[in-house]
Amino acid sequence: NKVLIAKNEMAAINDMYSRMINRCFEKCVESFHDGELGLGESACIDRCVQKYGQCQVKVGEVMQKLQDKMAAQMNAQQGGAMPAR
Amino acid sequence: KMAMQDMNAVLSGLSGREQKELMLSLEEMQLKENFTTYNGLVERCFANCVTTFRSKTLDEKEEKCVTRCAHKFFKAVRRAAEVFSTGQTPPPSALQSPE
Protein backbone atom coordinates (compact mmCIF):
# COMPACT_ATOMS: atom_id res chain seq x y z
CA ASN A 1 0.00 0.00 0.00
CA LYS A 2 2.88 2.33 0.72
CA VAL A 3 4.25 1.47 -2.69
CA LEU A 4 0.94 2.41 -4.23
CA ILE A 5 0.99 5.80 -2.56
CA ALA A 6 4.60 6.47 -3.48
CA LYS A 7 3.99 5.37 -7.06
CA ASN A 8 1.02 7.64 -7.26
CA GLU A 9 2.93 10.60 -5.89
CA MET A 10 5.65 10.17 -8.49
CA ALA A 11 3.07 9.92 -11.23
CA ALA A 12 1.45 13.10 -9.93
CA ILE A 13 4.72 15.01 -10.01
CA ASN A 14 5.51 13.75 -13.51
CA ASP A 15 2.09 14.76 -14.69
CA MET A 16 2.37 18.26 -13.20
CA TYR A 17 5.80 18.70 -14.65
CA SER A 18 4.84 17.83 -18.20
CA ARG A 19 1.76 20.08 -18.10
CA MET A 20 3.88 22.95 -16.83
CA ILE A 21 6.54 22.48 -19.48
CA ASN A 22 3.95 22.29 -22.24
CA ARG A 23 2.18 25.46 -21.12
CA CYS A 24 5.34 27.46 -20.57
CA PHE A 25 6.71 26.46 -23.92
CA GLU A 26 3.44 27.37 -25.58
CA LYS A 27 3.35 30.75 -23.87
CA CYS A 28 7.00 31.71 -24.13
CA VAL A 29 8.32 30.32 -27.36
CA GLU A 30 6.61 31.84 -30.35
CA SER A 31 8.92 31.35 -33.29
CA PHE A 32 11.35 28.80 -34.55
CA HIS A 33 13.56 30.90 -36.78
CA ASP A 34 16.32 30.09 -34.34
CA GLY A 35 17.13 26.75 -32.76
CA GLU A 36 18.36 28.41 -29.56
CA LEU A 37 16.40 30.00 -26.75
CA GLY A 38 16.66 33.79 -26.87
CA LEU A 39 17.26 35.91 -23.78
CA GLY A 40 13.63 36.95 -23.63
CA GLU A 41 12.42 33.41 -24.07
CA SER A 42 14.69 32.16 -21.32
CA ALA A 43 13.56 34.85 -18.91
CA CYS A 44 9.97 34.11 -19.84
CA ILE A 45 10.40 30.43 -19.08
CA ASP A 46 12.02 31.19 -15.72
CA ARG A 47 9.14 33.41 -14.71
CA CYS A 48 6.56 31.08 -16.17
CA VAL A 49 7.80 28.18 -14.07
CA GLN A 50 7.71 30.32 -10.95
CA LYS A 51 4.23 31.60 -11.67
CA TYR A 52 3.00 28.10 -12.40
CA GLY A 53 4.21 26.99 -9.00
CA GLN A 54 2.33 29.85 -7.38
CA CYS A 55 -0.84 28.84 -9.22
CA GLN A 56 -0.42 25.36 -7.83
CA VAL A 57 -0.29 26.75 -4.32
CA LYS A 58 -3.37 28.92 -4.91
CA VAL A 59 -5.45 26.07 -6.30
CA GLY A 60 -4.26 23.85 -3.46
CA GLU A 61 -5.50 26.45 -0.98
CA VAL A 62 -8.94 26.52 -2.59
CA MET A 63 -9.15 22.75 -2.47
CA GLN A 64 -8.06 22.67 1.14
CA LYS A 65 -10.71 25.22 2.07
CA LEU A 66 -13.39 23.21 0.32
CA GLN A 67 -12.27 20.01 2.00
CA ASP A 68 -12.32 21.67 5.40
CA LYS A 69 -15.77 23.03 4.65
CA MET A 70 -17.03 19.57 3.67
CA ALA A 71 -15.48 18.02 6.76
CA ALA A 72 -17.17 20.65 8.92
CA GLN A 73 -20.52 19.94 7.30
CA MET A 74 -20.11 16.22 7.86
CA ASN A 75 -19.22 16.92 11.49
CA ALA A 76 -22.35 18.96 11.93
CA GLN A 77 -24.45 16.13 10.51
CA GLN A 78 -22.83 13.56 12.76
CA GLY A 79 -23.17 15.69 15.85
CA GLY A 80 -19.53 16.70 15.99
CA ALA A 81 -18.19 13.23 16.74
CA MET A 82 -15.07 13.56 14.61
CA PRO A 83 -12.53 16.39 14.61
CA ALA A 84 -11.90 18.25 11.36
CA ARG A 85 -8.73 17.15 9.54
CA LYS B 1 -23.50 7.60 -4.53
CA MET B 2 -25.54 5.95 -7.27
CA ALA B 3 -22.26 4.45 -8.42
CA MET B 4 -22.10 2.53 -5.12
CA GLN B 5 -25.17 0.50 -6.08
CA ASP B 6 -23.66 -0.38 -9.44
CA MET B 7 -20.42 -1.29 -7.70
CA ASN B 8 -22.14 -3.68 -5.31
CA ALA B 9 -23.78 -5.34 -8.27
CA VAL B 10 -20.40 -5.82 -9.92
CA LEU B 11 -18.75 -7.05 -6.72
CA SER B 12 -21.38 -9.67 -6.01
CA GLY B 13 -20.39 -11.53 -9.18
CA LEU B 14 -16.75 -11.90 -8.14
CA SER B 15 -14.84 -14.19 -5.81
CA GLY B 16 -13.25 -12.85 -2.61
CA ARG B 17 -9.82 -12.70 -4.17
CA GLU B 18 -11.16 -11.01 -7.30
CA GLN B 19 -12.96 -8.50 -5.15
CA LYS B 20 -9.77 -7.62 -3.32
CA GLU B 21 -7.99 -7.24 -6.62
CA LEU B 22 -10.72 -4.99 -7.91
CA MET B 23 -10.75 -2.84 -4.81
CA LEU B 24 -7.01 -2.35 -5.10
CA SER B 25 -7.36 -1.27 -8.73
CA LEU B 26 -10.17 1.01 -7.72
CA GLU B 27 -8.03 2.61 -5.05
CA GLU B 28 -5.27 3.12 -7.60
CA MET B 29 -7.70 4.66 -10.09
CA GLN B 30 -9.08 6.95 -7.40
CA LEU B 31 -5.63 8.18 -6.43
CA LYS B 32 -4.78 8.80 -10.05
CA GLU B 33 -8.00 10.69 -10.65
CA ASN B 34 -7.26 12.88 -7.65
CA PHE B 35 -4.00 14.17 -8.98
CA THR B 36 -5.21 14.34 -12.55
CA THR B 37 -8.07 16.58 -11.47
CA TYR B 38 -5.81 18.77 -9.38
CA ASN B 39 -3.04 19.05 -11.96
CA GLY B 40 -5.53 19.60 -14.75
CA LEU B 41 -7.20 22.37 -12.81
CA VAL B 42 -3.89 24.09 -12.09
CA GLU B 43 -3.03 23.88 -15.77
CA ARG B 44 -6.41 25.15 -16.89
CA CYS B 45 -6.47 28.09 -14.49
CA PHE B 46 -2.88 28.98 -15.26
CA ALA B 47 -3.53 28.94 -18.99
CA ASN B 48 -6.57 31.16 -18.68
CA CYS B 49 -5.36 33.59 -16.04
CA VAL B 50 -1.64 34.07 -16.48
CA THR B 51 -0.86 35.74 -19.75
CA THR B 52 2.24 37.89 -19.21
CA PHE B 53 5.67 37.15 -17.85
CA ARG B 54 7.16 40.56 -17.18
CA SER B 55 7.16 39.59 -13.51
CA LYS B 56 7.97 36.38 -11.74
CA THR B 57 5.14 36.61 -9.25
CA LEU B 58 1.40 36.53 -9.73
CA ASP B 59 -0.13 39.98 -9.50
CA GLU B 60 -3.37 40.61 -7.64
CA LYS B 61 -5.53 40.29 -10.73
CA GLU B 62 -4.00 36.95 -11.67
CA GLU B 63 -4.29 35.66 -8.12
CA LYS B 64 -7.97 36.51 -7.96
CA CYS B 65 -8.54 34.94 -11.37
CA VAL B 66 -6.89 31.69 -10.35
CA THR B 67 -8.84 31.52 -7.10
CA ARG B 68 -12.14 32.20 -8.87
CA CYS B 69 -11.26 29.69 -11.55
CA ALA B 70 -10.73 26.96 -8.98
CA HIS B 71 -13.93 27.79 -7.09
CA LYS B 72 -15.95 27.86 -10.30
CA PHE B 73 -14.57 24.53 -11.38
CA PHE B 74 -15.72 22.75 -8.25
CA LYS B 75 -19.10 24.41 -8.39
CA ALA B 76 -19.43 23.22 -11.97
CA VAL B 77 -18.39 19.70 -10.95
CA ARG B 78 -20.92 19.65 -8.15
CA ARG B 79 -23.68 20.88 -10.38
CA ALA B 80 -22.86 18.43 -13.16
CA ALA B 81 -22.80 15.57 -10.66
CA GLU B 82 -26.19 16.59 -9.34
CA VAL B 83 -27.76 16.74 -12.76
CA PHE B 84 -26.12 13.49 -13.77
CA SER B 85 -27.26 11.56 -10.73
CA THR B 86 -30.75 12.96 -10.31
CA GLY B 87 -31.61 13.66 -13.93
CA GLN B 88 -32.99 17.01 -12.82
CA THR B 89 -31.61 20.49 -13.24
CA PRO B 90 -31.12 22.38 -9.97
CA PRO B 91 -31.93 26.10 -9.76
CA PRO B 92 -29.28 28.56 -10.99
CA SER B 93 -26.19 28.72 -8.81
CA ALA B 94 -26.98 32.27 -7.69
CA LEU B 95 -28.97 30.62 -4.91
CA GLN B 96 -26.05 28.58 -3.62
CA SER B 97 -23.83 29.77 -0.78
CA PRO B 98 -21.20 32.33 -1.81
CA GLU B 99 -17.55 31.24 -1.97
mmCIF file of C-alpha atoms in Angstrom:
data_model
loop_
_atom_site.group_PDB
_atom_site.id
_atom_site.type_symbol
_atom_site.label_atom_id
_atom_site.label_comp_id
_atom_site.label_asym_id
_atom_site.label_seq_id
_atom_site.Cartn_x
_atom_site.Cartn_y
_atom_site.Cartn_z
ATOM 1 C CA ASN A 1 0.000 0.000 0.000
ATOM 2 C CA LYS A 2 2.880 2.335 0.716
ATOM 3 C CA VAL A 3 4.253 1.474 -2.695
ATOM 4 C CA LEU A 4 0.939 2.409 -4.228
ATOM 5 C CA ILE A 5 0.988 5.799 -2.565
ATOM 6 C CA ALA A 6 4.604 6.467 -3.480
ATOM 7 C CA LYS A 7 3.991 5.369 -7.061
ATOM 8 C CA ASN A 8 1.022 7.642 -7.260
ATOM 9 C CA GLU A 9 2.926 10.595 -5.890
ATOM 10 C CA MET A 10 5.649 10.165 -8.488
ATOM 11 C CA ALA A 11 3.065 9.918 -11.233
ATOM 12 C CA ALA A 12 1.449 13.099 -9.931
ATOM 13 C CA ILE A 13 4.721 15.008 -10.013
ATOM 14 C CA ASN A 14 5.506 13.755 -13.507
ATOM 15 C CA ASP A 15 2.089 14.758 -14.687
ATOM 16 C CA MET A 16 2.365 18.259 -13.204
ATOM 17 C CA TYR A 17 5.800 18.699 -14.651
ATOM 18 C CA SER A 18 4.839 17.826 -18.202
ATOM 19 C CA ARG A 19 1.762 20.075 -18.101
ATOM 20 C CA MET A 20 3.882 22.951 -16.834
ATOM 21 C CA ILE A 21 6.538 22.476 -19.479
ATOM 22 C CA ASN A 22 3.949 22.288 -22.237
ATOM 23 C CA ARG A 23 2.177 25.457 -21.117
ATOM 24 C CA CYS A 24 5.339 27.461 -20.571
ATOM 25 C CA PHE A 25 6.708 26.456 -23.921
ATOM 26 C CA GLU A 26 3.441 27.374 -25.578
ATOM 27 C CA LYS A 27 3.349 30.748 -23.869
ATOM 28 C CA CYS A 28 7.004 31.708 -24.130
ATOM 29 C CA VAL A 29 8.322 30.325 -27.363
ATOM 30 C CA GLU A 30 6.610 31.844 -30.351
ATOM 31 C CA SER A 31 8.915 31.352 -33.294
ATOM 32 C CA PHE A 32 11.350 28.797 -34.553
ATOM 33 C CA HIS A 33 13.557 30.902 -36.781
ATOM 34 C CA ASP A 34 16.316 30.088 -34.341
ATOM 35 C CA GLY A 35 17.130 26.750 -32.761
ATOM 36 C CA GLU A 36 18.359 28.408 -29.558
ATOM 37 C CA LEU A 37 16.403 30.003 -26.747
ATOM 38 C CA GLY A 38 16.658 33.791 -26.872
ATOM 39 C CA LEU A 39 17.262 35.908 -23.778
ATOM 40 C CA GLY A 40 13.633 36.946 -23.629
ATOM 41 C CA GLU A 41 12.417 33.410 -24.066
ATOM 42 C CA SER A 42 14.693 32.156 -21.320
ATOM 43 C CA ALA A 43 13.560 34.850 -18.911
ATOM 44 C CA CYS A 44 9.966 34.108 -19.836
ATOM 45 C CA ILE A 45 10.400 30.433 -19.084
ATOM 46 C CA ASP A 46 12.019 31.193 -15.722
ATOM 47 C CA ARG A 47 9.136 33.415 -14.710
ATOM 48 C CA CYS A 48 6.556 31.078 -16.170
ATOM 49 C CA VAL A 49 7.800 28.177 -14.069
ATOM 50 C CA GLN A 50 7.712 30.317 -10.951
ATOM 51 C CA LYS A 51 4.230 31.596 -11.667
ATOM 52 C CA TYR A 52 2.996 28.096 -12.398
ATOM 53 C CA GLY A 53 4.211 26.992 -8.995
ATOM 54 C CA GLN A 54 2.329 29.845 -7.380
ATOM 55 C CA CYS A 55 -0.837 28.839 -9.219
ATOM 56 C CA GLN A 56 -0.423 25.361 -7.827
ATOM 57 C CA VAL A 57 -0.287 26.754 -4.323
ATOM 58 C CA LYS A 58 -3.372 28.924 -4.911
ATOM 59 C CA VAL A 59 -5.450 26.071 -6.296
ATOM 60 C CA GLY A 60 -4.263 23.855 -3.457
ATOM 61 C CA GLU A 61 -5.495 26.455 -0.980
ATOM 62 C CA VAL A 62 -8.937 26.523 -2.585
ATOM 63 C CA MET A 63 -9.149 22.749 -2.472
ATOM 64 C CA GLN A 64 -8.058 22.673 1.143
ATOM 65 C CA LYS A 65 -10.707 25.216 2.074
ATOM 66 C CA LEU A 66 -13.392 23.212 0.318
ATOM 67 C CA GLN A 67 -12.270 20.007 1.996
ATOM 68 C CA ASP A 68 -12.323 21.674 5.396
ATOM 69 C CA LYS A 69 -15.772 23.025 4.652
ATOM 70 C CA MET A 70 -17.034 19.570 3.673
ATOM 71 C CA ALA A 71 -15.476 18.018 6.757
ATOM 72 C CA ALA A 72 -17.167 20.645 8.916
ATOM 73 C CA GLN A 73 -20.516 19.940 7.295
ATOM 74 C CA MET A 74 -20.109 16.215 7.862
ATOM 75 C CA ASN A 75 -19.220 16.916 11.485
ATOM 76 C CA ALA A 76 -22.354 18.960 11.925
ATOM 77 C CA GLN A 77 -24.448 16.134 10.512
ATOM 78 C CA GLN A 78 -22.830 13.558 12.764
ATOM 79 C CA GLY A 79 -23.173 15.690 15.848
ATOM 80 C CA GLY A 80 -19.529 16.704 15.986
ATOM 81 C CA ALA A 81 -18.193 13.226 16.736
ATOM 82 C CA MET A 82 -15.066 13.556 14.606
ATOM 83 C CA PRO A 83 -12.530 16.393 14.610
ATOM 84 C CA ALA A 84 -11.898 18.246 11.364
ATOM 85 C CA ARG A 85 -8.733 17.154 9.545
ATOM 86 C CA LYS B 1 -23.503 7.597 -4.534
ATOM 87 C CA MET B 2 -25.542 5.945 -7.274
ATOM 88 C CA ALA B 3 -22.265 4.445 -8.416
ATOM 89 C CA MET B 4 -22.100 2.535 -5.124
ATOM 90 C CA GLN B 5 -25.171 0.502 -6.078
ATOM 91 C CA ASP B 6 -23.660 -0.383 -9.443
ATOM 92 C CA MET B 7 -20.415 -1.295 -7.705
ATOM 93 C CA ASN B 8 -22.136 -3.679 -5.314
ATOM 94 C CA ALA B 9 -23.779 -5.340 -8.270
ATOM 95 C CA VAL B 10 -20.398 -5.824 -9.921
ATOM 96 C CA LEU B 11 -18.748 -7.050 -6.715
ATOM 97 C CA SER B 12 -21.383 -9.670 -6.013
ATOM 98 C CA GLY B 13 -20.395 -11.529 -9.176
ATOM 99 C CA LEU B 14 -16.747 -11.901 -8.143
ATOM 100 C CA SER B 15 -14.837 -14.191 -5.815
ATOM 101 C CA GLY B 16 -13.253 -12.855 -2.611
ATOM 102 C CA ARG B 17 -9.825 -12.697 -4.167
ATOM 103 C CA GLU B 18 -11.156 -11.010 -7.297
ATOM 104 C CA GLN B 19 -12.964 -8.501 -5.152
ATOM 105 C CA LYS B 20 -9.774 -7.623 -3.319
ATOM 106 C CA GLU B 21 -7.989 -7.238 -6.622
ATOM 107 C CA LEU B 22 -10.717 -4.992 -7.912
ATOM 108 C CA MET B 23 -10.747 -2.835 -4.808
ATOM 109 C CA LEU B 24 -7.013 -2.348 -5.099
ATOM 110 C CA SER B 25 -7.362 -1.272 -8.727
ATOM 111 C CA LEU B 26 -10.170 1.014 -7.723
ATOM 112 C CA GLU B 27 -8.030 2.608 -5.055
ATOM 113 C CA GLU B 28 -5.272 3.116 -7.599
ATOM 114 C CA MET B 29 -7.698 4.664 -10.086
ATOM 115 C CA GLN B 30 -9.083 6.946 -7.402
ATOM 116 C CA LEU B 31 -5.629 8.179 -6.429
ATOM 117 C CA LYS B 32 -4.777 8.802 -10.055
ATOM 118 C CA GLU B 33 -7.996 10.687 -10.647
ATOM 119 C CA ASN B 34 -7.260 12.881 -7.652
ATOM 120 C CA PHE B 35 -4.004 14.175 -8.980
ATOM 121 C CA THR B 36 -5.214 14.335 -12.554
ATOM 122 C CA THR B 37 -8.069 16.576 -11.474
ATOM 123 C CA TYR B 38 -5.807 18.773 -9.381
ATOM 124 C CA ASN B 39 -3.037 19.051 -11.959
ATOM 125 C CA GLY B 40 -5.529 19.597 -14.752
ATOM 126 C CA LEU B 41 -7.199 22.372 -12.813
ATOM 127 C CA VAL B 42 -3.891 24.092 -12.093
ATOM 128 C CA GLU B 43 -3.027 23.882 -15.769
ATOM 129 C CA ARG B 44 -6.409 25.148 -16.889
ATOM 130 C CA CYS B 45 -6.471 28.086 -14.491
ATOM 131 C CA PHE B 46 -2.879 28.976 -15.259
ATOM 132 C CA ALA B 47 -3.533 28.941 -18.995
ATOM 133 C CA ASN B 48 -6.569 31.162 -18.684
ATOM 134 C CA CYS B 49 -5.363 33.589 -16.038
ATOM 135 C CA VAL B 50 -1.639 34.075 -16.482
ATOM 136 C CA THR B 51 -0.859 35.740 -19.750
ATOM 137 C CA THR B 52 2.241 37.888 -19.206
ATOM 138 C CA PHE B 53 5.675 37.150 -17.845
ATOM 139 C CA ARG B 54 7.157 40.562 -17.179
ATOM 140 C CA SER B 55 7.156 39.593 -13.512
ATOM 141 C CA LYS B 56 7.965 36.378 -11.741
ATOM 142 C CA THR B 57 5.139 36.607 -9.254
ATOM 143 C CA LEU B 58 1.395 36.528 -9.730
ATOM 144 C CA ASP B 59 -0.129 39.984 -9.500
ATOM 145 C CA GLU B 60 -3.365 40.609 -7.636
ATOM 146 C CA LYS B 61 -5.530 40.288 -10.730
ATOM 147 C CA GLU B 62 -4.005 36.952 -11.667
ATOM 148 C CA GLU B 63 -4.291 35.657 -8.119
ATOM 149 C CA LYS B 64 -7.973 36.508 -7.960
ATOM 150 C CA CYS B 65 -8.542 34.944 -11.368
ATOM 151 C CA VAL B 66 -6.886 31.690 -10.348
ATOM 152 C CA THR B 67 -8.843 31.524 -7.100
ATOM 153 C CA ARG B 68 -12.135 32.201 -8.873
ATOM 154 C CA CYS B 69 -11.263 29.692 -11.551
ATOM 155 C CA ALA B 70 -10.734 26.957 -8.977
ATOM 156 C CA HIS B 71 -13.935 27.791 -7.091
ATOM 157 C CA LYS B 72 -15.946 27.863 -10.299
ATOM 158 C CA PHE B 73 -14.572 24.529 -11.381
ATOM 159 C CA PHE B 74 -15.716 22.755 -8.250
ATOM 160 C CA LYS B 75 -19.098 24.415 -8.394
ATOM 161 C CA ALA B 76 -19.428 23.219 -11.970
ATOM 162 C CA VAL B 77 -18.392 19.702 -10.954
ATOM 163 C CA ARG B 78 -20.918 19.651 -8.146
ATOM 164 C CA ARG B 79 -23.677 20.884 -10.384
ATOM 165 C CA ALA B 80 -22.859 18.435 -13.161
ATOM 166 C CA ALA B 81 -22.798 15.575 -10.662
ATOM 167 C CA GLU B 82 -26.186 16.586 -9.335
ATOM 168 C CA VAL B 83 -27.763 16.745 -12.761
ATOM 169 C CA PHE B 84 -26.118 13.488 -13.770
ATOM 170 C CA SER B 85 -27.262 11.558 -10.726
ATOM 171 C CA THR B 86 -30.752 12.959 -10.315
ATOM 172 C CA GLY B 87 -31.608 13.663 -13.931
ATOM 173 C CA GLN B 88 -32.993 17.014 -12.817
ATOM 174 C CA THR B 89 -31.611 20.489 -13.241
ATOM 175 C CA PRO B 90 -31.123 22.379 -9.971
ATOM 176 C CA PRO B 91 -31.934 26.100 -9.757
ATOM 177 C CA PRO B 92 -29.284 28.560 -10.990
ATOM 178 C CA SER B 93 -26.188 28.723 -8.809
ATOM 179 C CA ALA B 94 -26.981 32.272 -7.688
ATOM 180 C CA LEU B 95 -28.973 30.618 -4.912
ATOM 181 C CA GLN B 96 -26.048 28.583 -3.622
ATOM 182 C CA SER B 97 -23.832 29.772 -0.783
ATOM 183 C CA PRO B 98 -21.201 32.334 -1.809
ATOM 184 C CA GLU B 99 -17.551 31.244 -1.968
#
